[in-house]
């Protein structure tokens, strides 16, 4: 079902976001245009609003709404209209859903969360040359061999959060690790990132356990891990599945077994309240942490809490920055959504202060960013340090056509 929303929370949160983006552009002259200056710019979201990833889609959307409100719903002189479509995190529905948004005349596509949905969505976005910002899905190919001038990420590649955790455990001298992940592109690529980082320390992956997405029956997996007794486990689970895995891990008695539970940061992101005591002490790596000490993050978290009554998380950050990228494109062209080459150039050259820290894109349109080692302390993902600074995805095979 598609729902349309024009924003009403005018000016509720002041101009903090606009200030954060100031100075992002250098040397762009808006192109002249004569069409539809009065029409609203339509931003179509293809995000999960139901199922195991629903809370991720909600956080992305909430933060976009907040960023648009901070600009009083006007960007490049034009009003913004959001067109929402539930992706259900279902790859088989992705082609039809993407086509629906495009035939609904959206100027920007924002989505998805799930890598399988992203593969189908990106194919159509590339063919139709629709300006697209991916606010989560990490499918490596999209900023690799399938990269495209009109497609950008405000999030990460799947390889990125895995690699630093592999490096951390290798440096700590962990020797035997089990990999356990939802068995689709995102989990497999996250595991590959871990292996690449871990390989540098001479350790051994003793077992890879794939769980079909979105299954959350973990009992047999946990029994197998207990019998292997590795030094650590690296996982990829998110949303509702991450809540269940961490709780089941503790309930199975593995928390005090000497086997360390680690993962890509999605394991504890946005879900520590639901996980409760089971999450305490879990270490992960991600491009964001609740306690990041920079001015933009402090204000962002305060505003988000005030507007939505809940804590912000990495998904909110990615949605916020996706909306900021739209602002940059529209400001560069004075709202002319037909001037795609200029919008692309503007986003490619943008640098701004994100709640995650400095934001810039690689030549393949994927963020180059710090990856933090985090630990859950009193329900908060606390920064322990930078695991890898300014990490760029290898972006293998990207040729911008
Ligand atoms: C993905 O499918 O790319 C994904 C989903 C949830 C969290 C991170 C990545």
XYZ file of C-alpha atoms and ligand atoms in Angstrom:
410
model
C 0.000 0.000 0.000
C 1.318 3.453 -0.855
C 0.767 6.316 1.570
C 1.550 9.911 0.719
C 2.673 12.386 3.272
C 3.340 16.110 3.134
C 4.970 17.318 6.305
C 3.234 19.330 8.939
C 5.895 19.566 11.635
C 7.032 22.884 10.256
C 10.100 24.311 11.839
C 9.656 22.094 14.883
C 13.345 21.468 15.250
C 15.042 24.654 14.118
C 17.778 24.903 11.613
C 20.372 22.580 13.077
C 20.364 20.279 10.056
C 20.702 23.092 7.591
C 23.696 24.356 9.533
C 25.220 20.893 9.502
C 25.044 20.864 5.718
C 26.279 24.391 5.180
C 29.490 24.652 3.238
C 28.976 21.246 1.688
C 29.087 22.568 -1.837
C 31.747 24.498 -3.556
C 31.515 26.075 -6.962
C 28.144 24.861 -8.245
C 26.011 27.216 -10.270
C 22.334 26.202 -10.297
C 21.120 25.408 -13.811
C 18.144 27.362 -15.100
C 14.945 25.472 -15.586
C 11.461 26.288 -16.616
C 9.402 23.298 -15.628
C 7.240 22.566 -12.666
C 8.868 24.911 -10.190
C 5.707 24.902 -8.181
C 5.315 21.127 -8.163
C 6.454 19.167 -5.153
C 9.578 17.058 -5.326
C 8.428 13.489 -4.841
C 10.652 11.240 -2.737
C 9.614 7.587 -2.921
C 10.716 5.282 -0.112
C 10.884 1.543 -0.707
C 11.480 0.409 2.868
C 10.255 -2.364 5.178
C 7.329 -1.181 7.275
C 6.392 -4.732 8.263
C 8.322 -7.896 9.172
C 11.663 -8.465 10.889
C 13.254 -5.284 9.428
C 10.246 -3.006 10.141
C 12.004 -1.038 12.895
C 14.879 -0.302 10.483
C 12.532 1.140 7.851
C 10.736 3.170 10.474
C 13.955 4.718 11.844
C 15.164 5.649 8.335
C 11.825 7.265 7.498
C 11.551 9.103 10.834
C 14.970 10.675 10.387
C 14.196 11.704 6.799
C 10.987 13.361 7.982
C 13.004 15.136 10.684
C 15.611 16.397 8.204
C 12.918 17.671 5.828
C 11.157 19.404 8.738
C 14.407 21.132 9.675
C 14.433 22.653 6.180
C 10.769 23.581 6.613
C 9.973 20.975 3.946
C 11.551 23.179 1.275
C 14.697 22.143 -0.606
C 16.042 24.002 -3.644
C 12.939 26.181 -3.431
C 10.530 23.278 -3.819
C 8.280 21.512 -1.369
C 9.035 17.884 -0.544
C 6.450 15.124 -0.687
C 7.117 11.638 0.655
C 5.582 8.599 -1.055
C 5.961 5.490 1.101
C 5.803 1.894 -0.073
C 6.297 -1.176 2.145
C 9.032 -3.367 0.636
C 8.259 -6.117 3.179
C 12.003 -6.893 2.803
C 10.786 -9.266 0.076
C 13.087 -9.608 -2.964
C 10.374 -11.288 -5.126
C 8.224 -8.129 -4.809
C 11.063 -5.671 -5.417
C 10.782 -5.292 -9.188
C 7.053 -4.609 -9.099
C 7.363 -2.241 -6.128
C 10.191 -0.244 -7.710
C 8.298 0.037 -10.988
C 5.241 1.206 -9.085
C 7.141 4.058 -7.442
C 8.729 5.080 -10.740
C 5.382 5.086 -12.536
C 4.132 7.177 -9.620
C 6.605 9.828 -10.874
C 9.002 9.970 -7.958
C 12.014 12.259 -8.456
C 14.169 10.351 -5.961
C 14.065 6.734 -4.860
C 15.211 6.040 -1.285
C 15.629 2.420 -0.259
C 15.899 -0.364 0.492
C 17.070 -2.115 3.695
C 17.466 -5.663 2.330
C 20.317 -6.481 -0.093
C 18.137 -8.813 -2.186
C 15.574 -6.051 -2.669
C 18.428 -3.680 -3.529
C 19.691 -5.876 -6.359
C 16.323 -5.751 -8.136
C 15.689 -2.106 -7.321
C 19.126 -0.952 -8.536
C 18.698 -2.731 -11.863
C 15.564 -0.750 -12.650
C 16.905 2.506 -11.176
C 19.955 2.166 -13.423
C 17.892 1.491 -16.555
C 15.445 4.300 -15.814
C 18.202 6.665 -14.570
C 16.239 7.568 -11.445
C 18.194 9.411 -8.755
C 18.552 6.776 -6.023
C 19.922 6.816 -2.502
C 20.322 3.555 -0.631
C 19.917 4.261 3.097
C 20.876 0.787 4.284
C 21.156 -2.262 1.986
C 24.836 -3.156 1.742
C 24.930 -5.371 -1.398
C 28.600 -5.054 -2.386
C 27.834 -5.289 -6.111
C 25.919 -1.992 -6.176
C 29.048 0.009 -5.420
C 31.150 -2.605 -7.227
C 30.597 -4.065 -10.697
C 26.999 -2.776 -10.846
C 27.818 0.795 -9.808
C 25.951 3.545 -11.603
C 26.212 7.357 -11.798
C 22.668 7.871 -10.456
C 22.951 5.476 -7.478
C 24.479 6.506 -4.128
C 24.714 5.010 -0.646
C 24.319 6.827 2.649
C 25.053 3.584 4.525
C 27.840 0.978 4.018
C 28.790 -1.963 1.858
C 28.236 -5.353 3.508
C 31.977 -5.989 3.443
C 32.708 -2.857 5.467
C 31.502 -3.691 9.035
C 32.873 -7.267 8.835
C 36.456 -6.386 7.950
C 37.217 -4.334 11.112
C 35.801 -6.996 13.467
C 38.060 -9.563 11.787
C 41.031 -7.255 12.315
C 40.142 -6.659 15.987
C 39.848 -10.360 16.846
C 43.012 -11.202 14.886
C 44.963 -8.497 16.731
C 43.682 -9.843 20.060
C 45.063 -13.262 19.165
C 41.743 -15.092 18.780
C 42.492 -18.248 16.822
C 39.259 -20.216 16.259
C 36.114 -18.426 15.087
C 32.665 -19.604 13.979
C 30.701 -17.479 11.481
C 26.923 -17.470 11.866
C 24.642 -15.377 9.646
C 21.400 -15.047 7.792
C 22.221 -16.878 4.612
C 21.638 -14.337 1.880
C 23.855 -11.771 0.165
C 24.216 -9.474 3.183
C 25.220 -12.222 5.621
C 27.572 -13.871 3.158
C 29.305 -10.619 2.220
C 29.550 -9.537 5.857
C 31.216 -12.890 6.632
C 33.635 -12.345 3.739
C 34.609 -8.948 5.148
C 35.303 -10.610 8.511
C 37.385 -13.337 6.860
C 39.470 -10.762 4.965
C 40.274 -8.920 8.208
C 40.793 -12.066 10.271
C 43.071 -13.717 7.690
C 45.739 -11.125 8.423
C 46.216 -12.654 11.929
C 46.596 -16.281 10.892
C 43.426 -17.491 12.652
C 41.072 -20.223 11.474
C 37.369 -20.132 10.597
C 36.307 -23.443 12.111
C 32.708 -23.421 10.850
C 30.276 -21.297 8.809
C 26.633 -21.630 9.772
C 24.012 -20.090 7.498
C 20.449 -19.621 8.757
C 17.727 -19.045 6.121
C 16.375 -15.456 6.156
C 14.196 -14.503 8.072
C 14.175 -17.646 10.254
C 14.696 -17.103 13.993
C 14.896 -20.702 15.213
C 18.409 -20.725 16.648
C 18.395 -23.684 19.085
C 20.241 -26.193 16.903
C 22.741 -23.531 15.790
C 23.512 -22.609 19.398
C 23.951 -26.264 20.395
C 26.403 -26.717 17.539
C 28.389 -23.626 18.582
C 28.501 -24.862 22.201
C 29.898 -28.212 21.074
C 32.584 -26.596 18.843
C 33.735 -24.242 21.664
C 35.396 -21.608 19.439
C 37.172 -18.538 20.880
C 34.509 -16.290 19.339
C 31.528 -16.149 17.010
C 31.035 -13.440 14.360
C 27.396 -12.905 13.387
C 25.187 -11.026 10.953
C 21.622 -10.552 12.215
C 19.538 -7.373 12.443
C 16.178 -6.098 13.668
C 13.823 -8.698 15.159
C 16.235 -11.541 14.347
C 19.054 -9.832 16.270
C 16.827 -9.458 19.337
C 16.019 -13.163 19.278
C 19.586 -14.337 18.626
C 21.126 -12.366 21.502
C 18.395 -13.439 23.924
C 18.630 -17.083 22.857
C 22.447 -16.949 23.193
C 22.120 -15.853 26.829
C 19.271 -18.285 27.552
C 21.383 -21.166 26.199
C 24.053 -20.326 28.792
C 26.599 -19.211 26.193
C 27.065 -15.748 27.689
C 29.294 -17.094 30.469
C 30.840 -19.908 28.457
C 34.066 -18.162 27.465
C 32.914 -17.983 23.809
C 32.721 -14.319 22.829
C 29.669 -13.197 20.847
C 30.582 -10.505 18.292
C 29.112 -9.264 15.049
C 28.503 -6.526 12.567
C 27.000 -3.727 14.672
C 23.450 -4.499 13.471
C 23.426 -7.246 16.118
C 22.905 -4.665 18.859
C 21.815 -1.598 16.862
C 18.459 -0.103 17.800
C 17.542 -3.238 19.759
C 19.414 -3.147 23.085
C 16.266 -2.211 25.006
C 14.471 -5.281 23.673
C 17.534 -7.465 24.300
C 17.914 -6.280 27.908
C 20.636 -7.850 30.054
C 21.436 -10.396 27.339
C 23.113 -7.663 25.253
C 25.428 -6.415 28.007
C 29.097 -6.693 27.037
C 28.484 -7.668 23.387
C 31.157 -6.133 21.128
C 30.510 -5.209 17.505
C 31.949 -2.956 14.798
C 29.952 -0.321 12.932
C 30.227 3.140 11.374
C 28.197 4.629 14.234
C 27.832 4.397 18.008
C 25.351 6.058 20.366
C 28.084 7.787 22.351
C 30.049 9.305 19.464
C 31.324 12.560 20.822
C 30.742 15.177 18.144
C 28.425 18.201 18.116
C 26.249 17.006 15.233
C 25.587 13.646 16.900
C 24.616 15.246 20.218
C 22.101 17.591 18.596
C 20.839 14.890 16.222
C 20.134 12.450 19.055
C 18.436 15.107 21.163
C 16.198 16.250 18.286
C 15.311 12.695 17.262
C 14.360 11.761 20.828
C 12.259 14.902 21.127
C 10.451 14.332 17.837
C 9.948 10.563 17.961
C 10.164 9.700 21.668
C 12.865 7.089 21.125
C 16.620 6.848 20.785
C 18.255 7.344 17.377
C 20.361 4.565 15.860
C 22.487 3.941 12.775
C 19.412 3.449 10.577
C 18.168 6.898 11.586
C 21.605 8.361 10.790
C 21.537 6.786 7.327
C 18.027 8.156 6.664
C 19.041 11.595 7.901
C 22.064 11.653 5.605
C 20.001 10.378 2.654
C 17.714 13.396 3.103
C 20.789 15.621 3.364
C 22.075 14.244 0.049
C 18.700 15.079 -1.536
C 18.975 18.612 -0.133
C 22.469 18.989 -1.594
C 21.268 17.829 -5.032
C 18.252 20.141 -5.024
C 20.128 23.174 -3.723
C 22.758 22.672 -6.448
C 20.172 22.884 -9.215
C 17.741 25.336 -7.657
C 15.220 22.494 -7.477
C 15.566 21.400 -11.105
C 15.168 17.630 -10.848
C 15.728 17.337 -14.609
C 19.329 18.501 -14.217
C 20.564 15.055 -13.274
C 24.195 15.525 -14.262
C 24.432 18.533 -11.942
C 22.674 16.717 -9.095
C 25.053 13.779 -9.487
C 28.079 16.071 -9.494
C 26.835 17.837 -6.382
C 26.345 14.630 -4.382
C 29.657 13.204 -5.580
C 31.504 16.286 -4.350
C 29.611 16.696 -1.084
C 31.360 16.533 2.249
C 29.433 17.232 5.430
C 29.401 16.507 9.121
C 27.170 13.513 9.745
C 26.249 12.262 13.229
C 28.662 9.396 12.394
C 31.536 11.845 11.783
C 32.871 13.292 8.513
C 30.909 12.110 5.457
C 32.297 11.683 1.958
C 31.813 9.232 -0.879
C 34.240 7.003 -2.770
C 34.419 7.100 -6.564
C 31.972 4.143 -6.489
C 29.457 6.271 -4.446
C 29.899 4.368 -1.158
C 30.757 6.191 2.108
C 34.401 6.272 3.198
C 34.049 6.225 6.972
C 35.450 5.294 10.347
C 34.467 1.940 11.811
C 34.146 1.946 15.568
C 34.604 -0.897 18.029
C 31.573 -0.731 20.331
C 30.482 -2.510 23.479
C 27.027 -2.576 25.049
C 27.239 -0.986 28.504
C 23.999 -0.343 30.398
C 21.999 -0.778 27.200
C 24.087 1.710 25.204
C 26.447 0.954 22.292
C 29.530 2.686 23.705
C 32.553 3.560 21.572
C 35.669 1.648 22.613
C 37.842 3.137 19.877
C 38.249 3.376 16.114
C 38.758 -0.131 14.756
C 39.642 1.075 11.238
C 39.822 4.723 10.218
C 38.370 6.046 6.934
C 37.643 2.572 5.603
C 36.743 2.427 1.933
C 35.015 -0.548 0.355
C 37.383 -2.181 -2.169
C 34.731 -1.287 -4.808
C 36.067 -4.014 -7.071
C 34.918 -3.791 -10.671
C 33.183 -0.402 -10.530
C 33.342 1.448 -13.851
C 31.120 4.503 -13.848
C 29.552 4.568 -17.302
C 21.096 -5.937 4.058
O 20.294 -6.798 3.662
O 21.920 -5.413 3.282
C 21.081 -5.522 5.491
C 19.929 -5.676 6.240
C 19.938 -5.278 7.571
C 21.071 -4.715 8.144
C 22.217 -4.568 7.386
C 22.227 -4.976 6.049
